[in-house]
Amino acid sequence: MNTSIVRYILGQVLKVESILLFLPCIVSLCYGENDIFAYLIVIGITGFIGVIGTIKKPESNVFYLKEGCIATALSWIVMSIFGALPFVITKDIPSFTDALFETISGFTTTGSSILTDIEALSYTNLFWRSFTHWVGGMGVLVFILAIIPLSGGSSINLMRAESPGPSVGKIVPKLKETARILYMIYFGMTIAEMLLLLIGGMPVFDSITLSLGTAGTGGFGIRGDSIASYSAYCQWIITIFMILFGVNFNAYYFILLKDFRGLFNMEEVKYYFLIIFSSIAMILIDVSHFYKNIFTALRHTAFTVGSIITTTGYATADFNQWGDSSKFIIVAIMFVGACAGSTGGGIKVSRIVLLCKGIRKELNSYIHPKSVKKIKFDGKPVEHEVFRATNVYFMTFMILFTISVFLISFEGYGGTTSFTAVAATMNNIGPGLAHVGPTENFSFFSDFSKYVFMFDMLAGRLELFPLLIMFHPAIWKDLMASKVKSKKVSR
């Protein structure tokens, strides 16, 4: 195993994090808060360790998917640990377990919170909390690929380990340019939402933090009622942008190139909007009697569906009070999630479509045993490797989900709470139902359950396998072999 490249990537991640931590310092200065000292301490620690990790160049710049997965998983863990320190030092979240939960929830764009009084946090910590969503939305390693040259063709292994979806490719020949284009689109859409919210009369700080949360499809609000107290205009703007950030970013690249043929061939995007509109229609019929007029009902329904399917987690209404059929649809789209190649979580629309097509193909094989038909997606035949990986991902997801629900069930808060709490964290959504509904939080769970949720959040954001591979015995054997080899060379 090429441990030197893993060490080098971790060092680069910490250096980038130390730079990003300067932004909350600016917020602290603007609002005259003392939190700047806590952030400067963490900047010093992360910067120093980052420099130590990168001062020696890797022995070899070539690394494979194995190293890419390990580097990715460790990067997110290390980044979360150091990102939690400001909350602890400022004593806004004195418990390290709670601070780590909040930070992992931020970076993984989950939005589940242990805070009982969000508005008690300083502006500095509120900004950092929302900014972690923006950083984690597109991925810190994608950002690193955009600004730091690593190792040519090997860099795709980092992108595959961090980017969501059944398959990952380059939208232009050079991976570095792909990463830059993605971040330019991401940044441009974030700014556009900020400006539209400002036009709607939203305060500057609110528009910035909520746009960061929307862009990363994270869901950390800065008010106790999430988005409920903002105007109908602002709620509609956030609804639209939540849905837009759940679209595969390749679609926006096609729009920039005016390649509308490529855009219309994106089958996943068509199904994504079909699921959204049909879910809104079905829930609207069920909840229309809850509101004074159909337009108010439509606004809350569209916001909730957009928030849940994109795994953002903002709320304008307590859908915990809606009818059972509406709650069933909400739980169903929790698992579906957004498009691959977006900032959203969940299983992904593309995987659901592939699984459904696989079922149809299997049924056809019973009727016509000798027929040979390939599954097509976006008009192209799907490689067997992609279809196999989709099936394995789904089975692994369900196994981990079942184990997590079983472990959480010992808390004794009821099946609905346990089931939807795991669904909310593993799909990176935020709120669930019952005790973890949109007006509740995760503070009442034990530390053990919180660590289960943290694992689920990381596993969900990293598409399971980059995190699971760290527990494989072969990895530890390779690691020990690498240490023995390095000792012999040093002698």
PDB file of C-alpha atoms in Angstrom, residues 159-411:
ATOM      1  CA  MET A 159     -13.126  11.331  -7.160  1.00  0.00           C
ATOM      2  CA  ARG A 160     -14.675   7.864  -7.413  1.00  0.00           C
ATOM      3  CA  ALA A 161     -14.310   7.375  -3.659  1.00  0.00           C
ATOM      4  CA  GLU A 162     -15.893  10.720  -2.747  1.00  0.00           C
ATOM      5  CA  SER A 163     -18.430  11.503  -5.486  1.00  0.00           C
ATOM      6  CA  PRO A 164     -21.944  10.043  -5.206  1.00  0.00           C
ATOM      7  CA  GLY A 165     -23.415   7.697  -7.812  1.00  0.00           C
ATOM      8  CA  PRO A 166     -23.043   4.268  -9.397  1.00  0.00           C
ATOM      9  CA  SER A 167     -20.316   5.502 -11.759  1.00  0.00           C
ATOM     10  CA  VAL A 168     -18.069   8.552 -11.899  1.00  0.00           C
ATOM     11  CA  GLY A 169     -16.490  10.045 -14.975  1.00  0.00           C
ATOM     12  CA  LYS A 170     -14.910  13.201 -16.320  1.00  0.00           C
ATOM     13  CA  ILE A 171     -16.999  15.826 -18.138  1.00  0.00           C
ATOM     14  CA  VAL A 172     -13.819  17.080 -19.832  1.00  0.00           C
ATOM     15  CA  PRO A 173     -10.621  15.100 -20.598  1.00  0.00           C
ATOM     16  CA  LYS A 174      -8.631  16.525 -17.672  1.00  0.00           C
ATOM     17  CA  LEU A 175      -9.876  15.648 -14.179  1.00  0.00           C
ATOM     18  CA  LYS A 176      -8.525  18.903 -12.737  1.00  0.00           C
ATOM     19  CA  GLU A 177     -10.593  20.883 -15.241  1.00  0.00           C
ATOM     20  CA  THR A 178     -13.645  18.743 -14.424  1.00  0.00           C
ATOM     21  CA  ALA A 179     -13.266  19.597 -10.724  1.00  0.00           C
ATOM     22  CA  ARG A 180     -12.887  23.291 -11.534  1.00  0.00           C
ATOM     23  CA  ILE A 181     -15.975  23.341 -13.745  1.00  0.00           C
ATOM     24  CA  LEU A 182     -18.023  21.595 -11.052  1.00  0.00           C
ATOM     25  CA  TYR A 183     -16.933  24.115  -8.430  1.00  0.00           C
ATOM     26  CA  MET A 184     -17.575  27.081 -10.745  1.00  0.00           C
ATOM     27  CA  ILE A 185     -21.157  25.872 -11.284  1.00  0.00           C
ATOM     28  CA  TYR A 186     -21.531  25.172  -7.550  1.00  0.00           C
ATOM     29  CA  PHE A 187     -20.212  28.596  -6.546  1.00  0.00           C
ATOM     30  CA  GLY A 188     -22.255  30.425  -9.189  1.00  0.00           C
ATOM     31  CA  MET A 189     -25.531  28.797  -8.136  1.00  0.00           C
ATOM     32  CA  THR A 190     -24.798  29.551  -4.456  1.00  0.00           C
ATOM     33  CA  ILE A 191     -24.234  33.248  -5.218  1.00  0.00           C
ATOM     34  CA  ALA A 192     -27.392  33.353  -7.339  1.00  0.00           C
ATOM     35  CA  GLU A 193     -29.477  32.034  -4.441  1.00  0.00           C
ATOM     36  CA  MET A 194     -27.918  34.504  -1.998  1.00  0.00           C
ATOM     37  CA  LEU A 195     -28.809  37.440  -4.264  1.00  0.00           C
ATOM     38  CA  LEU A 196     -32.389  36.269  -4.801  1.00  0.00           C
ATOM     39  CA  LEU A 197     -32.891  35.836  -1.049  1.00  0.00           C
ATOM     40  CA  LEU A 198     -31.493  39.332  -0.439  1.00  0.00           C
ATOM     41  CA  ILE A 199     -33.943  40.714  -3.009  1.00  0.00           C
ATOM     42  CA  GLY A 200     -36.694  39.042  -0.993  1.00  0.00           C
ATOM     43  CA  GLY A 201     -35.697  41.023   2.103  1.00  0.00           C
ATOM     44  CA  MET A 202     -33.841  38.289   3.956  1.00  0.00           C
ATOM     45  CA  PRO A 203     -31.033  39.588   6.237  1.00  0.00           C
ATOM     46  CA  VAL A 204     -27.502  39.264   4.814  1.00  0.00           C
ATOM     47  CA  PHE A 205     -26.267  36.744   7.392  1.00  0.00           C
ATOM     48  CA  ASP A 206     -29.377  34.599   6.954  1.00  0.00           C
ATOM     49  CA  SER A 207     -29.145  34.628   3.163  1.00  0.00           C
ATOM     50  CA  ILE A 208     -25.488  33.578   3.272  1.00  0.00           C
ATOM     51  CA  THR A 209     -25.861  30.745   5.780  1.00  0.00           C
ATOM     52  CA  LEU A 210     -29.094  29.381   4.307  1.00  0.00           C
ATOM     53  CA  SER A 211     -27.658  29.477   0.790  1.00  0.00           C
ATOM     54  CA  LEU A 212     -24.602  27.564   1.975  1.00  0.00           C
ATOM     55  CA  GLY A 213     -26.910  24.985   3.546  1.00  0.00           C
ATOM     56  CA  THR A 214     -29.110  24.753   0.445  1.00  0.00           C
ATOM     57  CA  ALA A 215     -26.141  24.401  -1.912  1.00  0.00           C
ATOM     58  CA  GLY A 216     -24.713  21.524   0.107  1.00  0.00           C
ATOM     59  CA  THR A 217     -28.247  20.117   0.567  1.00  0.00           C
ATOM     60  CA  GLY A 218     -27.430  20.124   4.267  1.00  0.00           C
ATOM     61  CA  GLY A 219     -30.258  21.720   6.207  1.00  0.00           C
ATOM     62  CA  PHE A 220     -28.724  23.448   9.231  1.00  0.00           C
ATOM     63  CA  GLY A 221     -30.994  26.391   9.943  1.00  0.00           C
ATOM     64  CA  ILE A 222     -30.073  29.372  12.105  1.00  0.00           C
ATOM     65  CA  ARG A 223     -33.518  29.749  13.674  1.00  0.00           C
ATOM     66  CA  GLY A 224     -35.370  27.357  15.930  1.00  0.00           C
ATOM     67  CA  ASP A 225     -38.218  26.975  13.415  1.00  0.00           C
ATOM     68  CA  SER A 226     -35.841  26.309  10.491  1.00  0.00           C
ATOM     69  CA  ILE A 227     -37.378  28.199   7.513  1.00  0.00           C
ATOM     70  CA  ALA A 228     -40.963  28.568   8.766  1.00  0.00           C
ATOM     71  CA  SER A 229     -40.688  32.221   9.843  1.00  0.00           C
ATOM     72  CA  TYR A 230     -39.365  33.505   6.508  1.00  0.00           C
ATOM     73  CA  SER A 231     -41.586  34.953   3.789  1.00  0.00           C
ATOM     74  CA  ALA A 232     -43.393  32.832   1.201  1.00  0.00           C
ATOM     75  CA  TYR A 233     -41.087  34.299  -1.483  1.00  0.00           C
ATOM     76  CA  CYS A 234     -37.937  33.156   0.364  1.00  0.00           C
ATOM     77  CA  GLN A 235     -39.441  29.719   0.953  1.00  0.00           C
ATOM     78  CA  TRP A 236     -40.147  29.331  -2.778  1.00  0.00           C
ATOM     79  CA  ILE A 237     -36.608  30.447  -3.692  1.00  0.00           C
ATOM     80  CA  ILE A 238     -35.128  27.880  -1.297  1.00  0.00           C
ATOM     81  CA  THR A 239     -37.511  25.218  -2.645  1.00  0.00           C
ATOM     82  CA  ILE A 240     -36.397  25.848  -6.223  1.00  0.00           C
ATOM     83  CA  PHE A 241     -32.692  25.849  -5.378  1.00  0.00           C
ATOM     84  CA  MET A 242     -32.932  22.724  -3.203  1.00  0.00           C
ATOM     85  CA  ILE A 243     -34.384  20.904  -6.215  1.00  0.00           C
ATOM     86  CA  LEU A 244     -31.785  22.409  -8.574  1.00  0.00           C
ATOM     87  CA  PHE A 245     -28.879  21.341  -6.350  1.00  0.00           C
ATOM     88  CA  GLY A 246     -30.314  17.810  -6.394  1.00  0.00           C
ATOM     89  CA  VAL A 247     -29.835  17.605 -10.181  1.00  0.00           C
ATOM     90  CA  ASN A 248     -26.780  15.894 -11.672  1.00  0.00           C
ATOM     91  CA  PHE A 249     -24.281  18.711 -12.274  1.00  0.00           C
ATOM     92  CA  ASN A 250     -23.500  17.300 -15.717  1.00  0.00           C
ATOM     93  CA  ALA A 251     -26.892  18.727 -16.734  1.00  0.00           C
ATOM     94  CA  TYR A 252     -25.675  22.257 -16.003  1.00  0.00           C
ATOM     95  CA  TYR A 253     -22.521  21.621 -18.015  1.00  0.00           C
ATOM     96  CA  PHE A 254     -24.693  20.615 -20.982  1.00  0.00           C
ATOM     97  CA  ILE A 255     -26.683  23.837 -20.515  1.00  0.00           C
ATOM     98  CA  LEU A 256     -23.478  25.912 -20.515  1.00  0.00           C
ATOM     99  CA  LEU A 257     -22.415  24.224 -23.762  1.00  0.00           C
ATOM    100  CA  LYS A 258     -25.976  24.606 -25.147  1.00  0.00           C
ATOM    101  CA  ASP A 259     -25.916  20.859 -25.707  1.00  0.00           C
ATOM    102  CA  PHE A 260     -29.653  20.361 -25.203  1.00  0.00           C
ATOM    103  CA  ARG A 261     -29.579  16.964 -26.894  1.00  0.00           C
ATOM    104  CA  GLY A 262     -27.223  15.689 -24.191  1.00  0.00           C
ATOM    105  CA  LEU A 263     -29.431  17.310 -21.553  1.00  0.00           C
ATOM    106  CA  PHE A 264     -32.637  15.668 -22.797  1.00  0.00           C
ATOM    107  CA  ASN A 265     -30.885  12.284 -22.932  1.00  0.00           C
ATOM    108  CA  MET A 266     -30.291  12.388 -19.170  1.00  0.00           C
ATOM    109  CA  GLU A 267     -32.821   9.758 -18.119  1.00  0.00           C
ATOM    110  CA  GLU A 268     -32.121  10.156 -14.399  1.00  0.00           C
ATOM    111  CA  VAL A 269     -33.071  13.854 -14.409  1.00  0.00           C
ATOM    112  CA  LYS A 270     -36.412  13.049 -16.074  1.00  0.00           C
ATOM    113  CA  TYR A 271     -37.260  10.449 -13.427  1.00  0.00           C
ATOM    114  CA  TYR A 272     -36.051  12.809 -10.675  1.00  0.00           C
ATOM    115  CA  PHE A 273     -38.561  15.493 -11.661  1.00  0.00           C
ATOM    116  CA  LEU A 274     -41.272  12.900 -12.272  1.00  0.00           C
ATOM    117  CA  ILE A 275     -40.859  11.604  -8.704  1.00  0.00           C
ATOM    118  CA  ILE A 276     -40.918  15.164  -7.321  1.00  0.00           C
ATOM    119  CA  PHE A 277     -44.057  16.265  -9.162  1.00  0.00           C
ATOM    120  CA  SER A 278     -45.965  13.037  -8.497  1.00  0.00           C
ATOM    121  CA  SER A 279     -45.009  13.157  -4.781  1.00  0.00           C
ATOM    122  CA  ILE A 280     -46.164  16.774  -4.509  1.00  0.00           C
ATOM    123  CA  ALA A 281     -49.480  15.919  -6.191  1.00  0.00           C
ATOM    124  CA  MET A 282     -50.189  12.925  -3.948  1.00  0.00           C
ATOM    125  CA  ILE A 283     -49.247  14.692  -0.694  1.00  0.00           C
ATOM    126  CA  LEU A 284     -51.134  17.847  -1.681  1.00  0.00           C
ATOM    127  CA  ILE A 285     -54.373  15.865  -1.979  1.00  0.00           C
ATOM    128  CA  ASP A 286     -53.836  14.460   1.508  1.00  0.00           C
ATOM    129  CA  VAL A 287     -52.800  17.654   3.351  1.00  0.00           C
ATOM    130  CA  SER A 288     -54.822  20.384   1.624  1.00  0.00           C
ATOM    131  CA  HIS A 289     -57.334  20.432   4.513  1.00  0.00           C
ATOM    132  CA  PHE A 290     -54.512  21.331   6.959  1.00  0.00           C
ATOM    133  CA  TYR A 291     -54.106  24.812   5.426  1.00  0.00           C
ATOM    134  CA  LYS A 292     -56.337  27.810   4.784  1.00  0.00           C
ATOM    135  CA  ASN A 293     -55.926  27.697   0.993  1.00  0.00           C
ATOM    136  CA  ILE A 294     -54.502  25.481  -1.739  1.00  0.00           C
ATOM    137  CA  PHE A 295     -51.582  27.838  -2.445  1.00  0.00           C
ATOM    138  CA  THR A 296     -50.297  27.632   1.137  1.00  0.00           C
ATOM    139  CA  ALA A 297     -50.693  23.865   1.045  1.00  0.00           C
ATOM    140  CA  LEU A 298     -48.814  23.695  -2.265  1.00  0.00           C
ATOM    141  CA  ARG A 299     -45.960  25.826  -0.889  1.00  0.00           C
ATOM    142  CA  HIS A 300     -45.449  23.649   2.196  1.00  0.00           C
ATOM    143  CA  THR A 301     -45.862  20.431   0.214  1.00  0.00           C
ATOM    144  CA  ALA A 302     -43.402  21.457  -2.510  1.00  0.00           C
ATOM    145  CA  PHE A 303     -40.909  22.657   0.092  1.00  0.00           C
ATOM    146  CA  THR A 304     -41.138  19.414   2.084  1.00  0.00           C
ATOM    147  CA  VAL A 305     -40.819  17.146  -0.964  1.00  0.00           C
ATOM    148  CA  GLY A 306     -37.900  19.202  -2.314  1.00  0.00           C
ATOM    149  CA  SER A 307     -36.219  19.195   1.099  1.00  0.00           C
ATOM    150  CA  ILE A 308     -36.589  15.441   1.659  1.00  0.00           C
ATOM    151  CA  ILE A 309     -35.778  14.068  -1.806  1.00  0.00           C
ATOM    152  CA  THR A 310     -32.701  16.286  -2.088  1.00  0.00           C
ATOM    153  CA  THR A 311     -31.835  15.295   1.511  1.00  0.00           C
ATOM    154  CA  THR A 312     -31.548  18.958   2.527  1.00  0.00           C
ATOM    155  CA  GLY A 313     -33.678  18.743   5.648  1.00  0.00           C
ATOM    156  CA  TYR A 314     -34.996  22.294   5.969  1.00  0.00           C
ATOM    157  CA  ALA A 315     -38.618  22.538   7.121  1.00  0.00           C
ATOM    158  CA  THR A 316     -41.485  25.011   6.870  1.00  0.00           C
ATOM    159  CA  ALA A 317     -44.105  22.651   8.318  1.00  0.00           C
ATOM    160  CA  ASP A 318     -44.222  19.863  10.875  1.00  0.00           C
ATOM    161  CA  PHE A 319     -44.888  16.963   8.496  1.00  0.00           C
ATOM    162  CA  ASN A 320     -44.910  14.737  11.581  1.00  0.00           C
ATOM    163  CA  GLN A 321     -48.541  15.900  11.943  1.00  0.00           C
ATOM    164  CA  TRP A 322     -49.571  14.978   8.395  1.00  0.00           C
ATOM    165  CA  GLY A 323     -51.530  11.853   7.448  1.00  0.00           C
ATOM    166  CA  ASP A 324     -50.037   8.373   7.241  1.00  0.00           C
ATOM    167  CA  SER A 325     -50.076   8.285   3.435  1.00  0.00           C
ATOM    168  CA  SER A 326     -48.097  11.533   3.263  1.00  0.00           C
ATOM    169  CA  LYS A 327     -45.599  10.276   5.825  1.00  0.00           C
ATOM    170  CA  PHE A 328     -45.220   7.040   3.836  1.00  0.00           C
ATOM    171  CA  ILE A 329     -44.347   9.020   0.687  1.00  0.00           C
ATOM    172  CA  ILE A 330     -41.888  11.143   2.674  1.00  0.00           C
ATOM    173  CA  VAL A 331     -40.125   8.054   4.052  1.00  0.00           C
ATOM    174  CA  ALA A 332     -40.060   6.491   0.557  1.00  0.00           C
ATOM    175  CA  ILE A 333     -38.369   9.507  -1.063  1.00  0.00           C
ATOM    176  CA  MET A 334     -35.921   9.610   1.862  1.00  0.00           C
ATOM    177  CA  PHE A 335     -34.422   6.423   0.431  1.00  0.00           C
ATOM    178  CA  VAL A 336     -34.672   7.478  -3.224  1.00  0.00           C
ATOM    179  CA  GLY A 337     -32.652  10.650  -2.716  1.00  0.00           C
ATOM    180  CA  ALA A 338     -31.345  13.006  -5.379  1.00  0.00           C
ATOM    181  CA  CYS A 339     -29.466  12.443  -8.635  1.00  0.00           C
ATOM    182  CA  ALA A 340     -25.980  10.963  -8.844  1.00  0.00           C
ATOM    183  CA  GLY A 341     -23.375  13.674  -9.359  1.00  0.00           C
ATOM    184  CA  SER A 342     -25.357  16.175  -7.252  1.00  0.00           C
ATOM    185  CA  THR A 343     -24.809  17.367  -3.697  1.00  0.00           C
ATOM    186  CA  GLY A 344     -27.775  15.292  -2.476  1.00  0.00           C
ATOM    187  CA  GLY A 345     -27.736  11.995  -0.596  1.00  0.00           C
ATOM    188  CA  GLY A 346     -29.900   8.889  -0.538  1.00  0.00           C
ATOM    189  CA  ILE A 347     -29.581   5.765  -2.660  1.00  0.00           C
ATOM    190  CA  LYS A 348     -29.814   7.977  -5.801  1.00  0.00           C
ATOM    191  CA  VAL A 349     -32.439   8.048  -8.533  1.00  0.00           C
ATOM    192  CA  SER A 350     -30.096   6.388 -11.056  1.00  0.00           C
ATOM    193  CA  ARG A 351     -29.648   3.330  -8.830  1.00  0.00           C
ATOM    194  CA  ILE A 352     -33.409   3.029  -8.249  1.00  0.00           C
ATOM    195  CA  VAL A 353     -34.011   3.227 -12.021  1.00  0.00           C
ATOM    196  CA  LEU A 354     -31.333   0.598 -12.711  1.00  0.00           C
ATOM    197  CA  LEU A 355     -32.775  -1.731 -10.070  1.00  0.00           C
ATOM    198  CA  CYS A 356     -36.271  -1.367 -11.566  1.00  0.00           C
ATOM    199  CA  LYS A 357     -34.931  -2.051 -15.040  1.00  0.00           C
ATOM    200  CA  GLY A 358     -33.131  -5.105 -13.681  1.00  0.00           C
ATOM    201  CA  ILE A 359     -36.420  -6.422 -12.254  1.00  0.00           C
ATOM    202  CA  ARG A 360     -38.141  -5.863 -15.601  1.00  0.00           C
ATOM    203  CA  LYS A 361     -35.360  -7.656 -17.452  1.00  0.00           C
ATOM    204  CA  GLU A 362     -35.600 -10.606 -15.039  1.00  0.00           C
ATOM    205  CA  LEU A 363     -39.376 -10.818 -15.540  1.00  0.00           C
ATOM    206  CA  ASN A 364     -38.909 -10.730 -19.332  1.00  0.00           C
ATOM    207  CA  SER A 365     -36.384 -13.577 -19.087  1.00  0.00           C
ATOM    208  CA  TYR A 366     -39.096 -15.741 -17.486  1.00  0.00           C
ATOM    209  CA  ILE A 367     -41.426 -15.022 -20.407  1.00  0.00           C
ATOM    210  CA  HIS A 368     -38.756 -15.185 -23.136  1.00  0.00           C
ATOM    211  CA  PRO A 369     -35.936 -17.390 -21.739  1.00  0.00           C
ATOM    212  CA  LYS A 370     -33.832 -17.252 -24.915  1.00  0.00           C
ATOM    213  CA  SER A 371     -34.027 -13.495 -25.427  1.00  0.00           C
ATOM    214  CA  VAL A 372     -30.852 -11.477 -24.813  1.00  0.00           C
ATOM    215  CA  LYS A 373     -31.514  -7.834 -23.994  1.00  0.00           C
ATOM    216  CA  LYS A 374     -29.128  -5.339 -22.481  1.00  0.00           C
ATOM    217  CA  ILE A 375     -30.243  -2.829 -19.879  1.00  0.00           C
ATOM    218  CA  LYS A 376     -29.928   0.687 -21.288  1.00  0.00           C
ATOM    219  CA  PHE A 377     -29.527   3.950 -19.418  1.00  0.00           C
ATOM    220  CA  ASP A 378     -29.389   7.353 -21.151  1.00  0.00           C
ATOM    221  CA  GLY A 379     -29.707   5.435 -24.403  1.00  0.00           C
ATOM    222  CA  LYS A 380     -26.489   3.471 -23.813  1.00  0.00           C
ATOM    223  CA  PRO A 381     -26.019  -0.152 -22.708  1.00  0.00           C
ATOM    224  CA  VAL A 382     -25.176  -0.431 -19.002  1.00  0.00           C
ATOM    225  CA  GLU A 383     -21.962  -2.337 -18.330  1.00  0.00           C
ATOM    226  CA  HIS A 384     -22.357  -5.480 -16.252  1.00  0.00           C
ATOM    227  CA  GLU A 385     -19.871  -4.076 -13.713  1.00  0.00           C
ATOM    228  CA  VAL A 386     -22.063  -1.021 -13.077  1.00  0.00           C
ATOM    229  CA  PHE A 387     -25.208  -3.123 -12.677  1.00  0.00           C
ATOM    230  CA  ARG A 388     -23.414  -5.584 -10.380  1.00  0.00           C
ATOM    231  CA  ALA A 389     -22.063  -2.703  -8.260  1.00  0.00           C
ATOM    232  CA  THR A 390     -25.582  -1.244  -7.995  1.00  0.00           C
ATOM    233  CA  ASN A 391     -26.990  -4.534  -6.695  1.00  0.00           C
ATOM    234  CA  VAL A 392     -24.121  -4.958  -4.225  1.00  0.00           C
ATOM    235  CA  TYR A 393     -24.518  -1.353  -3.032  1.00  0.00           C
ATOM    236  CA  PHE A 394     -28.244  -1.834  -2.421  1.00  0.00           C
ATOM    237  CA  MET A 395     -27.746  -5.069  -0.491  1.00  0.00           C
ATOM    238  CA  THR A 396     -24.918  -3.573   1.592  1.00  0.00           C
ATOM    239  CA  PHE A 397     -27.037  -0.498   2.298  1.00  0.00           C
ATOM    240  CA  MET A 398     -29.949  -2.603   3.536  1.00  0.00           C
ATOM    241  CA  ILE A 399     -27.699  -4.789   5.730  1.00  0.00           C
ATOM    242  CA  LEU A 400     -26.073  -1.754   7.380  1.00  0.00           C
ATOM    243  CA  PHE A 401     -29.450  -0.087   7.728  1.00  0.00           C
ATOM    244  CA  THR A 402     -30.946  -3.143   9.456  1.00  0.00           C
ATOM    245  CA  ILE A 403     -27.987  -3.471  11.850  1.00  0.00           C
ATOM    246  CA  SER A 404     -28.170   0.235  12.726  1.00  0.00           C
ATOM    247  CA  VAL A 405     -31.916   0.121  13.413  1.00  0.00           C
ATOM    248  CA  PHE A 406     -31.366  -2.934  15.621  1.00  0.00           C
ATOM    249  CA  LEU A 407     -28.641  -1.153  17.622  1.00  0.00           C
ATOM    250  CA  ILE A 408     -30.705   2.021  18.036  1.00  0.00           C
ATOM    251  CA  SER A 409     -33.818   0.044  19.036  1.00  0.00           C
ATOM    252  CA  PHE A 410     -32.245  -0.685  22.452  1.00  0.00           C
ATOM    253  CA  GLU A 411     -32.860   2.984  23.305  1.00  0.00           C
TER     254      GLU A 411
END
